[in-house]
Amino acid sequence: MSGADRAMPMFPLGRVLLPGELVPLRVFEPRYVTMMRDVLARDRRFGVVLIARGWEVGGGEERTDVGTLAEVTDAAVLGEGQYAVVGVGSKRFRVEEWLPDDPYPMASVIDYPDDRGSFRGGALDELEKRLAKVRALASELGADVGAAEPVSPEEPVEALWQMCSLAPLGELDRQRLLEATSSGRRAQLLTELVDEVIDELTLRLGEG
């Protein structure tokens, strides 16, 4: 995807896809089955945006304008013309214009650039400690936080995206992280959001 406008198949979901995340999909609605057939026959790419309001089956939902390009890494045809698909998030994009949903959602999109050069990742160690703390607090309250996942990428921007994925946040907060215009701002916002969750969980534990 270049900086110029490009028409892209779109898959609105009830979750945010961040760069580097996997998105498993069971595709059964006829219009998205058609879309996936076209995607697999072309470049195996489609856009994912968050449904801010409404429902993802049948259309009519309110969609966000900043999303993530998904690249299909695995796909299988299931019975009755359904697909099981796994995609991975890569670049971000901004929707310039929603096109008619015929036969499936399409949008004209452009790249959503990130200011990578100003971010050196000095705050990542402290962020990783915060994430470990919030996961421990959530576990104490009975939440299933899953196995601890070490932050692995050596490149600071990729490590920051992984931390955003690990943080126990709601979808609207994850959308704010996706839309952050620089890695430095994203790190600051993630710190603020995680601190809010830590305060909330600490209060709940004190009340218990």
mmCIF file of C-alpha atoms in Angstrom:
data_model
loop_
_atom_site.group_PDB
_atom_site.id
_atom_site.type_symbol
_atom_site.label_atom_id
_atom_site.label_comp_id
_atom_site.label_asym_id
_atom_site.label_seq_id
_atom_site.Cartn_x
_atom_site.Cartn_y
_atom_site.Cartn_z
ATOM 1 C CA MET A 1 0.000 0.000 0.000
ATOM 2 C CA SER A 2 1.455 3.364 -1.035
ATOM 3 C CA GLY A 3 0.724 6.880 0.124
ATOM 4 C CA ALA A 4 -1.721 7.329 -2.772
ATOM 5 C CA ASP A 5 -5.398 6.509 -2.465
ATOM 6 C CA ARG A 6 -6.201 2.844 -2.961
ATOM 7 C CA ALA A 7 -9.512 0.961 -2.937
ATOM 8 C CA MET A 8 -9.327 -1.788 -0.329
ATOM 9 C CA PRO A 9 -11.693 -4.561 0.785
ATOM 10 C CA MET A 10 -12.712 -3.846 4.382
ATOM 11 C CA PHE A 11 -13.660 -6.135 7.247
ATOM 12 C CA PRO A 12 -15.231 -4.137 10.113
ATOM 13 C CA LEU A 13 -14.903 -5.977 13.428
ATOM 14 C CA GLY A 14 -15.857 -5.524 17.056
ATOM 15 C CA ARG A 15 -12.170 -5.426 17.980
ATOM 16 C CA VAL A 16 -9.127 -3.360 17.088
ATOM 17 C CA LEU A 17 -6.328 -5.003 15.136
ATOM 18 C CA LEU A 18 -2.934 -3.592 16.102
ATOM 19 C CA PRO A 19 0.214 -3.961 13.976
ATOM 20 C CA GLY A 20 1.834 -7.310 14.711
ATOM 21 C CA GLU A 21 -1.321 -8.915 16.124
ATOM 22 C CA LEU A 22 -2.954 -12.029 14.696
ATOM 23 C CA VAL A 23 -6.629 -11.952 13.780
ATOM 24 C CA PRO A 24 -8.366 -15.342 13.433
ATOM 25 C CA LEU A 25 -11.657 -15.162 11.518
ATOM 26 C CA ARG A 26 -14.420 -17.600 10.723
ATOM 27 C CA VAL A 27 -15.998 -16.084 7.619
ATOM 28 C CA PHE A 28 -19.578 -17.161 6.979
ATOM 29 C CA GLU A 29 -21.639 -14.109 5.999
ATOM 30 C CA PRO A 30 -22.130 -14.292 2.193
ATOM 31 C CA ARG A 31 -20.704 -10.853 1.387
ATOM 32 C CA TYR A 32 -17.534 -11.558 3.388
ATOM 33 C CA VAL A 33 -17.197 -15.019 1.862
ATOM 34 C CA THR A 34 -17.199 -13.273 -1.508
ATOM 35 C CA MET A 35 -14.682 -10.745 -0.224
ATOM 36 C CA MET A 36 -12.347 -13.418 1.125
ATOM 37 C CA ARG A 37 -12.504 -15.320 -2.149
ATOM 38 C CA ASP A 38 -11.402 -12.148 -3.964
ATOM 39 C CA VAL A 39 -8.715 -11.349 -1.367
ATOM 40 C CA LEU A 40 -7.178 -14.812 -1.630
ATOM 41 C CA ALA A 41 -7.180 -14.599 -5.423
ATOM 42 C CA ARG A 42 -5.356 -11.242 -5.364
ATOM 43 C CA ASP A 43 -2.821 -9.940 -2.852
ATOM 44 C CA ARG A 44 -4.223 -11.602 0.322
ATOM 45 C CA ARG A 45 -4.706 -8.214 1.989
ATOM 46 C CA PHE A 46 -7.733 -6.496 3.478
ATOM 47 C CA GLY A 47 -8.411 -3.692 5.921
ATOM 48 C CA VAL A 48 -9.697 -4.074 9.480
ATOM 49 C CA VAL A 49 -11.506 -1.230 11.239
ATOM 50 C CA LEU A 50 -13.317 -1.115 14.563
ATOM 51 C CA ILE A 51 -17.097 -1.027 14.677
ATOM 52 C CA ALA A 52 -17.652 1.877 17.064
ATOM 53 C CA ARG A 53 -21.423 1.400 17.195
ATOM 54 C CA GLY A 54 -23.829 -1.119 15.746
ATOM 55 C CA TRP A 55 -23.366 -4.731 14.760
ATOM 56 C CA GLU A 56 -20.989 -6.397 12.329
ATOM 57 C CA VAL A 57 -23.587 -8.698 10.711
ATOM 58 C CA GLY A 58 -25.828 -7.153 8.103
ATOM 59 C CA GLY A 59 -24.240 -3.718 7.800
ATOM 60 C CA GLY A 60 -25.422 -0.346 9.064
ATOM 61 C CA GLU A 61 -22.719 -0.067 11.718
ATOM 62 C CA GLU A 62 -20.618 3.018 12.535
ATOM 63 C CA ARG A 63 -16.982 2.410 11.613
ATOM 64 C CA THR A 64 -13.770 4.112 12.670
ATOM 65 C CA ASP A 65 -11.622 5.814 10.034
ATOM 66 C CA VAL A 66 -8.199 4.544 11.162
ATOM 67 C CA GLY A 67 -7.514 0.847 10.793
ATOM 68 C CA THR A 68 -4.861 -1.756 10.111
ATOM 69 C CA LEU A 69 -3.944 -3.659 6.978
ATOM 70 C CA ALA A 70 -4.250 -7.418 7.530
ATOM 71 C CA GLU A 71 -2.255 -9.906 5.487
ATOM 72 C CA VAL A 72 -3.638 -13.448 5.272
ATOM 73 C CA THR A 73 -1.094 -15.978 6.526
ATOM 74 C CA ASP A 74 -3.338 -19.049 6.567
ATOM 75 C CA ALA A 75 -6.726 -19.881 5.050
ATOM 76 C CA ALA A 76 -8.887 -22.967 4.755
ATOM 77 C CA VAL A 77 -12.235 -23.601 3.055
ATOM 78 C CA LEU A 78 -14.809 -25.023 5.442
ATOM 79 C CA GLY A 79 -18.113 -26.668 4.697
ATOM 80 C CA GLU A 80 -20.890 -24.727 2.982
ATOM 81 C CA GLY A 81 -18.542 -22.145 1.480
ATOM 82 C CA GLN A 82 -17.125 -20.792 4.727
ATOM 83 C CA TYR A 83 -13.523 -19.800 5.406
ATOM 84 C CA ALA A 84 -11.234 -20.086 8.399
ATOM 85 C CA VAL A 85 -8.662 -17.327 8.028
ATOM 86 C CA VAL A 86 -5.712 -16.060 10.039
ATOM 87 C CA GLY A 87 -4.301 -12.632 9.260
ATOM 88 C CA VAL A 88 -1.540 -10.530 10.774
ATOM 89 C CA GLY A 89 -1.720 -6.772 11.238
ATOM 90 C CA SER A 90 0.860 -4.708 9.382
ATOM 91 C CA LYS A 91 0.549 -1.050 8.301
ATOM 92 C CA ARG A 92 -1.995 1.454 9.543
ATOM 93 C CA PHE A 93 -4.236 3.361 7.152
ATOM 94 C CA ARG A 94 -6.803 6.148 7.177
ATOM 95 C CA VAL A 95 -10.100 5.858 5.332
ATOM 96 C CA GLU A 96 -10.497 8.759 2.929
ATOM 97 C CA GLU A 97 -13.888 7.645 1.640
ATOM 98 C CA TRP A 98 -16.223 4.725 2.195
ATOM 99 C CA LEU A 99 -17.319 3.237 -1.115
ATOM 100 C CA PRO A 100 -20.647 1.449 -1.728
ATOM 101 C CA ASP A 101 -20.919 -1.908 0.091
ATOM 102 C CA ASP A 102 -21.387 -3.765 -3.168
ATOM 103 C CA PRO A 103 -20.835 -6.654 -2.996
ATOM 104 C CA TYR A 104 -18.888 -6.075 0.256
ATOM 105 C CA PRO A 105 -17.442 -3.103 2.191
ATOM 106 C CA MET A 106 -14.768 -1.163 0.314
ATOM 107 C CA ALA A 107 -12.971 2.074 1.126
ATOM 108 C CA SER A 108 -10.470 4.431 -0.437
ATOM 109 C CA VAL A 109 -7.522 4.523 1.983
ATOM 110 C CA ILE A 110 -4.114 6.165 2.406
ATOM 111 C CA ASP A 111 -1.144 5.346 4.626
ATOM 112 C CA TYR A 112 -1.303 6.604 8.210
ATOM 113 C CA PRO A 113 2.359 7.422 8.849
ATOM 114 C CA ASP A 114 4.125 7.132 12.190
ATOM 115 C CA ASP A 115 6.933 9.321 13.513
ATOM 116 C CA ARG A 116 9.435 6.575 14.216
ATOM 117 C CA GLY A 117 12.567 8.674 14.246
ATOM 118 C CA SER A 118 11.767 10.531 17.458
ATOM 119 C CA PHE A 119 11.286 7.362 19.519
ATOM 120 C CA ARG A 120 14.238 5.584 21.076
ATOM 121 C CA GLY A 121 12.382 3.294 23.463
ATOM 122 C CA GLY A 122 13.926 4.534 26.717
ATOM 123 C CA ALA A 123 10.609 4.138 28.574
ATOM 124 C CA LEU A 124 9.989 0.543 27.502
ATOM 125 C CA ASP A 125 11.582 -1.074 30.575
ATOM 126 C CA GLU A 126 9.298 0.895 32.884
ATOM 127 C CA LEU A 127 6.291 0.103 30.716
ATOM 128 C CA GLU A 128 7.095 -3.605 30.844
ATOM 129 C CA LYS A 129 7.142 -3.425 34.670
ATOM 130 C CA ARG A 130 3.765 -1.705 34.650
ATOM 131 C CA LEU A 131 2.321 -4.382 32.390
ATOM 132 C CA ALA A 132 3.588 -7.134 34.704
ATOM 133 C CA LYS A 133 1.981 -5.331 37.658
ATOM 134 C CA VAL A 134 -1.402 -4.849 36.012
ATOM 135 C CA ARG A 135 -1.507 -8.480 34.894
ATOM 136 C CA ALA A 136 -0.687 -9.629 38.432
ATOM 137 C CA LEU A 137 -3.456 -7.453 39.885
ATOM 138 C CA ALA A 138 -5.972 -8.702 37.343
ATOM 139 C CA SER A 139 -5.001 -12.293 38.140
ATOM 140 C CA GLU A 140 -5.590 -11.646 41.850
ATOM 141 C CA LEU A 141 -9.118 -10.564 40.973
ATOM 142 C CA GLY A 142 -9.730 -13.805 39.130
ATOM 143 C CA ALA A 143 -9.225 -12.612 35.562
ATOM 144 C CA ASP A 144 -7.737 -15.040 33.061
ATOM 145 C CA VAL A 145 -4.689 -13.105 31.872
ATOM 146 C CA GLY A 146 -3.093 -16.074 30.154
ATOM 147 C CA ALA A 147 0.569 -16.972 30.209
ATOM 148 C CA ALA A 148 3.042 -14.127 30.518
ATOM 149 C CA GLU A 149 4.509 -13.221 27.144
ATOM 150 C CA PRO A 150 7.948 -11.633 27.094
ATOM 151 C CA VAL A 151 8.349 -8.586 24.908
ATOM 152 C CA SER A 152 10.590 -9.932 22.176
ATOM 153 C CA PRO A 153 11.200 -7.473 19.322
ATOM 154 C CA GLU A 154 14.516 -5.647 19.487
ATOM 155 C CA GLU A 155 13.161 -2.758 17.429
ATOM 156 C CA PRO A 156 11.579 -0.249 19.898
ATOM 157 C CA VAL A 157 8.530 0.602 17.775
ATOM 158 C CA GLU A 158 7.629 -3.065 17.315
ATOM 159 C CA ALA A 159 8.193 -3.735 21.030
ATOM 160 C CA LEU A 160 5.847 -0.880 21.862
ATOM 161 C CA TRP A 161 3.131 -2.321 19.637
ATOM 162 C CA GLN A 162 3.524 -5.662 21.396
ATOM 163 C CA MET A 163 3.104 -3.941 24.765
ATOM 164 C CA CYS A 164 -0.064 -2.281 23.486
ATOM 165 C CA SER A 165 -1.354 -5.736 22.570
ATOM 166 C CA LEU A 166 -0.560 -7.160 26.023
ATOM 167 C CA ALA A 167 -2.239 -4.360 27.972
ATOM 168 C CA PRO A 168 -5.703 -5.271 29.369
ATOM 169 C CA LEU A 169 -7.575 -2.387 27.767
ATOM 170 C CA GLY A 170 -10.969 -1.856 26.196
ATOM 171 C CA GLU A 171 -11.362 -1.536 22.451
ATOM 172 C CA LEU A 172 -11.855 2.247 22.436
ATOM 173 C CA ASP A 173 -8.600 2.706 24.360
ATOM 174 C CA ARG A 174 -6.863 0.342 21.952
ATOM 175 C CA GLN A 175 -8.224 2.481 19.116
ATOM 176 C CA ARG A 176 -6.668 5.562 20.747
ATOM 177 C CA LEU A 177 -3.316 3.764 20.775
ATOM 178 C CA LEU A 178 -3.741 2.800 17.126
ATOM 179 C CA GLU A 179 -4.475 6.411 16.169
ATOM 180 C CA ALA A 180 -1.554 7.939 18.099
ATOM 181 C CA THR A 181 0.461 9.988 15.623
ATOM 182 C CA SER A 182 3.889 9.131 17.019
ATOM 183 C CA SER A 183 5.517 6.317 18.941
ATOM 184 C CA GLY A 184 6.444 8.744 21.707
ATOM 185 C CA ARG A 185 2.817 9.798 22.115
ATOM 186 C CA ARG A 186 1.737 6.150 22.005
ATOM 187 C CA ALA A 187 4.156 5.231 24.812
ATOM 188 C CA GLN A 188 2.909 8.156 26.906
ATOM 189 C CA LEU A 189 -0.726 7.238 26.294
ATOM 190 C CA LEU A 190 -0.132 3.557 27.060
ATOM 191 C CA THR A 191 1.547 4.525 30.351
ATOM 192 C CA GLU A 192 -1.435 6.696 31.298
ATOM 193 C CA LEU A 193 -3.985 4.028 30.386
ATOM 194 C CA VAL A 194 -2.155 1.241 32.228
ATOM 195 C CA ASP A 195 -1.760 3.442 35.308
ATOM 196 C CA GLU A 196 -5.521 4.043 35.294
ATOM 197 C CA VAL A 197 -6.156 0.301 35.201
ATOM 198 C CA ILE A 198 -3.629 -0.278 38.005
ATOM 199 C CA ASP A 199 -5.390 2.321 40.180
ATOM 200 C CA GLU A 200 -8.803 0.774 39.454
ATOM 201 C CA LEU A 201 -7.674 -2.781 40.195
ATOM 202 C CA THR A 202 -5.828 -1.720 43.351
ATOM 203 C CA LEU A 203 -8.994 -0.010 44.589
ATOM 204 C CA ARG A 204 -11.101 -3.108 43.882
ATOM 205 C CA LEU A 205 -8.628 -5.315 45.743
ATOM 206 C CA GLY A 206 -8.731 -2.924 48.709
ATOM 207 C CA GLU A 207 -12.507 -3.053 48.765
ATOM 208 C CA GLY A 208 -12.472 -6.836 48.739
#
